[in-house]
Amino acid sequence: MSMKPPVLAVSRGRLPGQLVSDLEGRVELREWTSSGAPDADELAEFCADADALVCRSTDIIDDALLVRTPRLRVVARAGVGYENFDLAAMSRRSVVGCITPDVVTEATADLTWALILASCRRVVEAASWLKDPERGDALAPGFLGVDVHSKTLGVVGYGRIGRAVARRAEGFGMRVLHTGRRDDGRPGWTPLVELLTQADIVTLH
């Protein structure tokens, strides 16, 4: 008699096609397909007989959920934090929690630089002006924005993402200052008030 494969519930939307192919035949895959995230009752019903759950940050994994999901043994969040995990409740019920701590570091740093450049060079405003049929011929004053090259970048919060943002600043010939809850001993650490007085651009992480 063949054993029923474990149930993997995914509340964060559809998995990539290749991953689905890899899991085929190994698990019973259940994916949340409704628009928006499930509420607490919907989540409990969705994974009532699941052995594992891939969740999102809005899914609260606590006693109220775990008492309704007795088979659950692994909860994995496709993200960095675990603030939605009640670790004590999970430990009492022998449920393992997993996160993906470095999965969005480089992508977030890239996006941070997109925002820095768009803000300094007024990309969004200039693009809107360019599409305006009533714009006339003269470029609006200030649309060239300000230089980024050779400026001072202040990074508040110097974890994985903050450091990735700072690495990208090297290509712009920037001086980088950073701060956090305490002096981490890294070159460039500066108290917050001093950083704010010296930095031309400040990014928060």
mmCIF file of C-alpha atoms in Angstrom:
data_model
loop_
_atom_site.group_PDB
_atom_site.id
_atom_site.type_symbol
_atom_site.label_atom_id
_atom_site.label_comp_id
_atom_site.label_asym_id
_atom_site.label_seq_id
_atom_site.Cartn_x
_atom_site.Cartn_y
_atom_site.Cartn_z
ATOM 1 C CA MET A 1 0.000 0.000 0.000
ATOM 2 C CA SER A 2 1.555 3.278 -1.080
ATOM 3 C CA MET A 3 1.755 6.095 1.393
ATOM 4 C CA LYS A 4 0.041 9.383 0.671
ATOM 5 C CA PRO A 5 2.607 12.082 -0.186
ATOM 6 C CA PRO A 6 2.979 14.974 2.252
ATOM 7 C CA VAL A 7 0.874 18.059 1.652
ATOM 8 C CA LEU A 8 2.730 21.279 0.879
ATOM 9 C CA ALA A 9 0.543 24.366 1.172
ATOM 10 C CA VAL A 10 1.727 27.626 -0.406
ATOM 11 C CA SER A 11 -0.088 30.788 0.687
ATOM 12 C CA ARG A 12 2.182 33.278 -1.073
ATOM 13 C CA GLY A 13 0.916 32.756 -4.619
ATOM 14 C CA ARG A 14 2.061 30.400 -7.333
ATOM 15 C CA LEU A 15 5.500 28.828 -7.264
ATOM 16 C CA PRO A 16 7.836 29.065 -10.289
ATOM 17 C CA GLY A 17 7.089 26.448 -12.925
ATOM 18 C CA GLN A 18 10.426 24.647 -12.584
ATOM 19 C CA LEU A 19 9.938 24.254 -8.845
ATOM 20 C CA VAL A 20 6.454 22.862 -9.396
ATOM 21 C CA SER A 21 7.915 20.339 -11.853
ATOM 22 C CA ASP A 22 10.568 19.324 -9.319
ATOM 23 C CA LEU A 23 7.921 18.767 -6.641
ATOM 24 C CA GLU A 24 5.525 16.862 -8.878
ATOM 25 C CA GLY A 25 4.875 13.372 -7.572
ATOM 26 C CA ARG A 26 6.820 14.044 -4.375
ATOM 27 C CA VAL A 27 4.203 16.147 -2.592
ATOM 28 C CA GLU A 28 0.571 17.088 -2.911
ATOM 29 C CA LEU A 29 0.945 20.754 -3.795
ATOM 30 C CA ARG A 30 -1.742 23.202 -2.732
ATOM 31 C CA GLU A 31 -1.373 26.830 -3.854
ATOM 32 C CA TRP A 32 -3.423 29.819 -2.715
ATOM 33 C CA THR A 33 -4.959 31.232 -5.884
ATOM 34 C CA SER A 34 -7.432 33.790 -4.557
ATOM 35 C CA SER A 35 -6.568 37.477 -4.854
ATOM 36 C CA GLY A 36 -5.072 38.923 -1.688
ATOM 37 C CA ALA A 37 -3.620 37.117 1.305
ATOM 38 C CA PRO A 38 -5.760 34.683 3.329
ATOM 39 C CA ASP A 39 -7.080 35.864 6.675
ATOM 40 C CA ALA A 40 -6.486 33.787 9.813
ATOM 41 C CA ASP A 41 -9.518 31.539 9.332
ATOM 42 C CA GLU A 42 -8.881 31.052 5.628
ATOM 43 C CA LEU A 43 -5.240 30.181 6.290
ATOM 44 C CA ALA A 44 -6.158 27.621 8.961
ATOM 45 C CA GLU A 45 -8.681 25.966 6.662
ATOM 46 C CA PHE A 46 -6.277 26.109 3.713
ATOM 47 C CA CYS A 47 -3.525 24.188 5.507
ATOM 48 C CA ALA A 48 -5.611 22.173 7.991
ATOM 49 C CA ASP A 49 -4.091 18.864 6.845
ATOM 50 C CA ALA A 50 -0.788 20.219 5.497
ATOM 51 C CA ASP A 51 2.580 18.883 6.585
ATOM 52 C CA ALA A 52 4.458 21.994 5.420
ATOM 53 C CA LEU A 53 3.539 25.589 4.655
ATOM 54 C CA VAL A 54 5.295 28.221 2.563
ATOM 55 C CA CYS A 55 3.883 31.465 3.909
ATOM 56 C CA ARG A 56 4.098 35.200 3.442
ATOM 57 C CA SER A 57 4.887 37.893 6.018
ATOM 58 C CA THR A 58 1.196 38.584 6.671
ATOM 59 C CA ASP A 59 0.505 34.981 7.721
ATOM 60 C CA ILE A 60 0.636 34.804 11.533
ATOM 61 C CA ILE A 61 1.953 31.452 12.724
ATOM 62 C CA ASP A 62 0.789 31.187 16.325
ATOM 63 C CA ASP A 63 -1.085 28.891 18.714
ATOM 64 C CA ALA A 64 -4.431 29.838 17.197
ATOM 65 C CA LEU A 65 -3.266 28.511 13.819
ATOM 66 C CA LEU A 66 -1.214 25.566 15.048
ATOM 67 C CA VAL A 67 -4.036 24.076 17.091
ATOM 68 C CA ARG A 68 -6.036 23.859 13.854
ATOM 69 C CA THR A 69 -3.150 22.428 11.793
ATOM 70 C CA PRO A 70 -1.995 19.384 13.799
ATOM 71 C CA ARG A 71 0.032 17.842 10.939
ATOM 72 C CA LEU A 72 2.083 20.965 10.311
ATOM 73 C CA ARG A 73 5.796 20.356 10.928
ATOM 74 C CA VAL A 74 7.597 22.946 8.787
ATOM 75 C CA VAL A 75 6.762 26.595 8.052
ATOM 76 C CA ALA A 76 8.980 28.421 5.560
ATOM 77 C CA ARG A 77 8.744 32.119 4.843
ATOM 78 C CA ALA A 78 9.964 33.310 1.456
ATOM 79 C CA GLY A 79 11.507 36.406 2.985
ATOM 80 C CA VAL A 80 14.016 37.726 5.479
ATOM 81 C CA GLY A 81 12.285 38.220 8.838
ATOM 82 C CA TYR A 82 10.452 35.905 11.197
ATOM 83 C CA GLU A 83 8.389 38.511 13.058
ATOM 84 C CA ASN A 84 5.190 36.679 12.035
ATOM 85 C CA PHE A 85 6.397 33.480 13.762
ATOM 86 C CA ASP A 86 5.419 32.821 17.388
ATOM 87 C CA LEU A 87 8.617 30.903 18.024
ATOM 88 C CA ALA A 88 7.586 29.722 21.501
ATOM 89 C CA ALA A 89 4.307 28.281 20.193
ATOM 90 C CA MET A 90 6.105 26.625 17.289
ATOM 91 C CA SER A 91 8.724 25.144 19.596
ATOM 92 C CA ARG A 92 6.068 23.687 21.917
ATOM 93 C CA ARG A 93 4.516 21.884 18.955
ATOM 94 C CA SER A 94 7.836 20.874 17.328
ATOM 95 C CA VAL A 95 7.199 23.001 14.245
ATOM 96 C CA VAL A 96 10.363 24.120 12.458
ATOM 97 C CA GLY A 97 10.485 27.675 11.070
ATOM 98 C CA CYS A 98 12.639 28.602 8.061
ATOM 99 C CA ILE A 99 13.447 31.932 6.400
ATOM 100 C CA THR A 100 15.500 32.986 3.377
ATOM 101 C CA PRO A 101 17.765 35.672 4.876
ATOM 102 C CA ASP A 102 19.711 36.773 1.805
ATOM 103 C CA VAL A 103 17.179 36.230 -0.951
ATOM 104 C CA VAL A 104 16.337 39.891 -1.668
ATOM 105 C CA THR A 105 19.554 41.661 -0.605
ATOM 106 C CA GLU A 106 20.951 42.463 -4.049
ATOM 107 C CA ALA A 107 17.539 43.139 -5.616
ATOM 108 C CA THR A 108 16.664 45.570 -2.825
ATOM 109 C CA ALA A 109 20.008 47.339 -3.182
ATOM 110 C CA ASP A 110 19.400 47.666 -6.932
ATOM 111 C CA LEU A 111 15.960 49.146 -6.323
ATOM 112 C CA THR A 112 17.380 51.519 -3.709
ATOM 113 C CA TRP A 113 19.770 52.868 -6.316
ATOM 114 C CA ALA A 114 16.947 53.182 -8.826
ATOM 115 C CA LEU A 115 15.109 55.372 -6.301
ATOM 116 C CA ILE A 116 18.217 57.413 -5.465
ATOM 117 C CA LEU A 117 18.918 58.153 -9.126
ATOM 118 C CA ALA A 118 15.267 58.813 -9.948
ATOM 119 C CA SER A 119 15.006 61.261 -7.042
ATOM 120 C CA CYS A 120 18.267 63.081 -7.640
ATOM 121 C CA ARG A 121 17.777 63.301 -11.402
ATOM 122 C CA ARG A 122 14.002 63.880 -11.204
ATOM 123 C CA VAL A 123 13.371 61.070 -13.664
ATOM 124 C CA VAL A 124 9.659 60.646 -12.931
ATOM 125 C CA GLU A 125 8.853 64.367 -13.157
ATOM 126 C CA ALA A 126 10.848 64.772 -16.357
ATOM 127 C CA ALA A 127 9.180 61.744 -17.948
ATOM 128 C CA SER A 128 5.737 63.112 -17.086
ATOM 129 C CA TRP A 129 6.674 66.498 -18.545
ATOM 130 C CA LEU A 130 7.933 64.844 -21.735
ATOM 131 C CA LYS A 131 4.585 63.077 -22.247
ATOM 132 C CA ASP A 132 2.534 66.244 -21.687
ATOM 133 C CA PRO A 133 1.207 67.468 -25.062
ATOM 134 C CA GLU A 134 0.989 71.011 -23.635
ATOM 135 C CA ARG A 135 4.560 71.090 -22.416
ATOM 136 C CA GLY A 136 6.034 73.472 -24.952
ATOM 137 C CA ASP A 137 9.718 73.374 -25.874
ATOM 138 C CA ALA A 138 11.491 74.640 -22.751
ATOM 139 C CA LEU A 139 12.669 72.099 -20.209
ATOM 140 C CA ALA A 140 11.254 73.018 -16.817
ATOM 141 C CA PRO A 141 13.825 74.576 -14.468
ATOM 142 C CA GLY A 142 15.461 72.076 -12.154
ATOM 143 C CA PHE A 143 14.602 68.978 -14.167
ATOM 144 C CA LEU A 144 18.280 68.159 -14.552
ATOM 145 C CA GLY A 145 18.318 67.526 -10.817
ATOM 146 C CA VAL A 146 21.524 67.198 -8.838
ATOM 147 C CA ASP A 147 24.725 65.227 -9.330
ATOM 148 C CA VAL A 148 25.165 61.908 -7.554
ATOM 149 C CA HIS A 149 28.797 61.353 -8.494
ATOM 150 C CA SER A 150 31.329 62.349 -5.807
ATOM 151 C CA LYS A 151 28.634 63.156 -3.234
ATOM 152 C CA THR A 152 28.394 61.788 0.310
ATOM 153 C CA LEU A 153 25.985 58.917 0.893
ATOM 154 C CA GLY A 154 24.641 58.296 4.389
ATOM 155 C CA VAL A 155 23.432 54.743 5.048
ATOM 156 C CA VAL A 156 21.239 54.373 8.141
ATOM 157 C CA GLY A 157 21.162 50.696 9.022
ATOM 158 C CA TYR A 158 24.253 48.825 7.885
ATOM 159 C CA GLY A 159 23.090 45.252 7.608
ATOM 160 C CA ARG A 160 23.238 43.103 4.480
ATOM 161 C CA ILE A 161 21.172 45.492 2.373
ATOM 162 C CA GLY A 162 22.833 48.662 3.677
ATOM 163 C CA ARG A 163 26.253 47.260 2.867
ATOM 164 C CA ALA A 164 25.095 46.167 -0.605
ATOM 165 C CA VAL A 165 23.888 49.719 -1.273
ATOM 166 C CA ALA A 166 27.239 51.088 -0.077
ATOM 167 C CA ARG A 167 29.148 48.784 -2.441
ATOM 168 C CA ARG A 168 27.263 50.243 -5.377
ATOM 169 C CA ALA A 169 28.219 53.755 -4.283
ATOM 170 C CA GLU A 170 31.863 52.975 -5.105
ATOM 171 C CA GLY A 171 31.017 53.154 -8.825
ATOM 172 C CA PHE A 172 29.803 56.714 -8.326
ATOM 173 C CA GLY A 173 32.985 57.766 -6.536
ATOM 174 C CA MET A 174 31.006 58.544 -3.400
ATOM 175 C CA ARG A 175 32.113 58.945 0.161
ATOM 176 C CA VAL A 176 30.016 56.594 2.324
ATOM 177 C CA LEU A 177 29.057 57.164 5.951
ATOM 178 C CA HIS A 178 26.954 54.684 7.882
ATOM 179 C CA THR A 179 25.316 54.342 11.250
ATOM 180 C CA GLY A 180 23.255 51.911 13.265
ATOM 181 C CA ARG A 181 22.327 51.152 16.829
ATOM 182 C CA ARG A 182 25.979 50.967 17.853
ATOM 183 C CA ASP A 183 29.469 51.532 16.477
ATOM 184 C CA ASP A 184 30.233 48.385 14.497
ATOM 185 C CA GLY A 185 33.909 49.225 14.058
ATOM 186 C CA ARG A 186 33.654 49.417 10.271
ATOM 187 C CA PRO A 187 35.315 52.365 8.502
ATOM 188 C CA GLY A 188 32.833 55.174 7.910
ATOM 189 C CA TRP A 189 30.701 54.618 11.018
ATOM 190 C CA THR A 190 29.297 57.983 12.086
ATOM 191 C CA PRO A 191 26.782 59.012 14.782
ATOM 192 C CA LEU A 192 23.354 59.660 13.277
ATOM 193 C CA VAL A 193 23.216 63.421 13.877
ATOM 194 C CA GLU A 194 26.669 63.876 12.366
ATOM 195 C CA LEU A 195 25.756 61.669 9.406
ATOM 196 C CA LEU A 196 22.651 63.742 8.708
ATOM 197 C CA THR A 197 24.674 66.966 8.719
ATOM 198 C CA GLN A 198 27.327 65.615 6.339
ATOM 199 C CA ALA A 199 25.417 63.428 3.874
ATOM 200 C CA ASP A 200 24.056 64.758 0.584
ATOM 201 C CA ILE A 201 21.867 61.646 0.165
ATOM 202 C CA VAL A 202 20.486 59.483 2.977
ATOM 203 C CA THR A 203 19.081 55.970 2.578
ATOM 204 C CA LEU A 204 17.283 54.105 5.377
ATOM 205 C CA HIS A 205 17.466 50.339 5.911
#
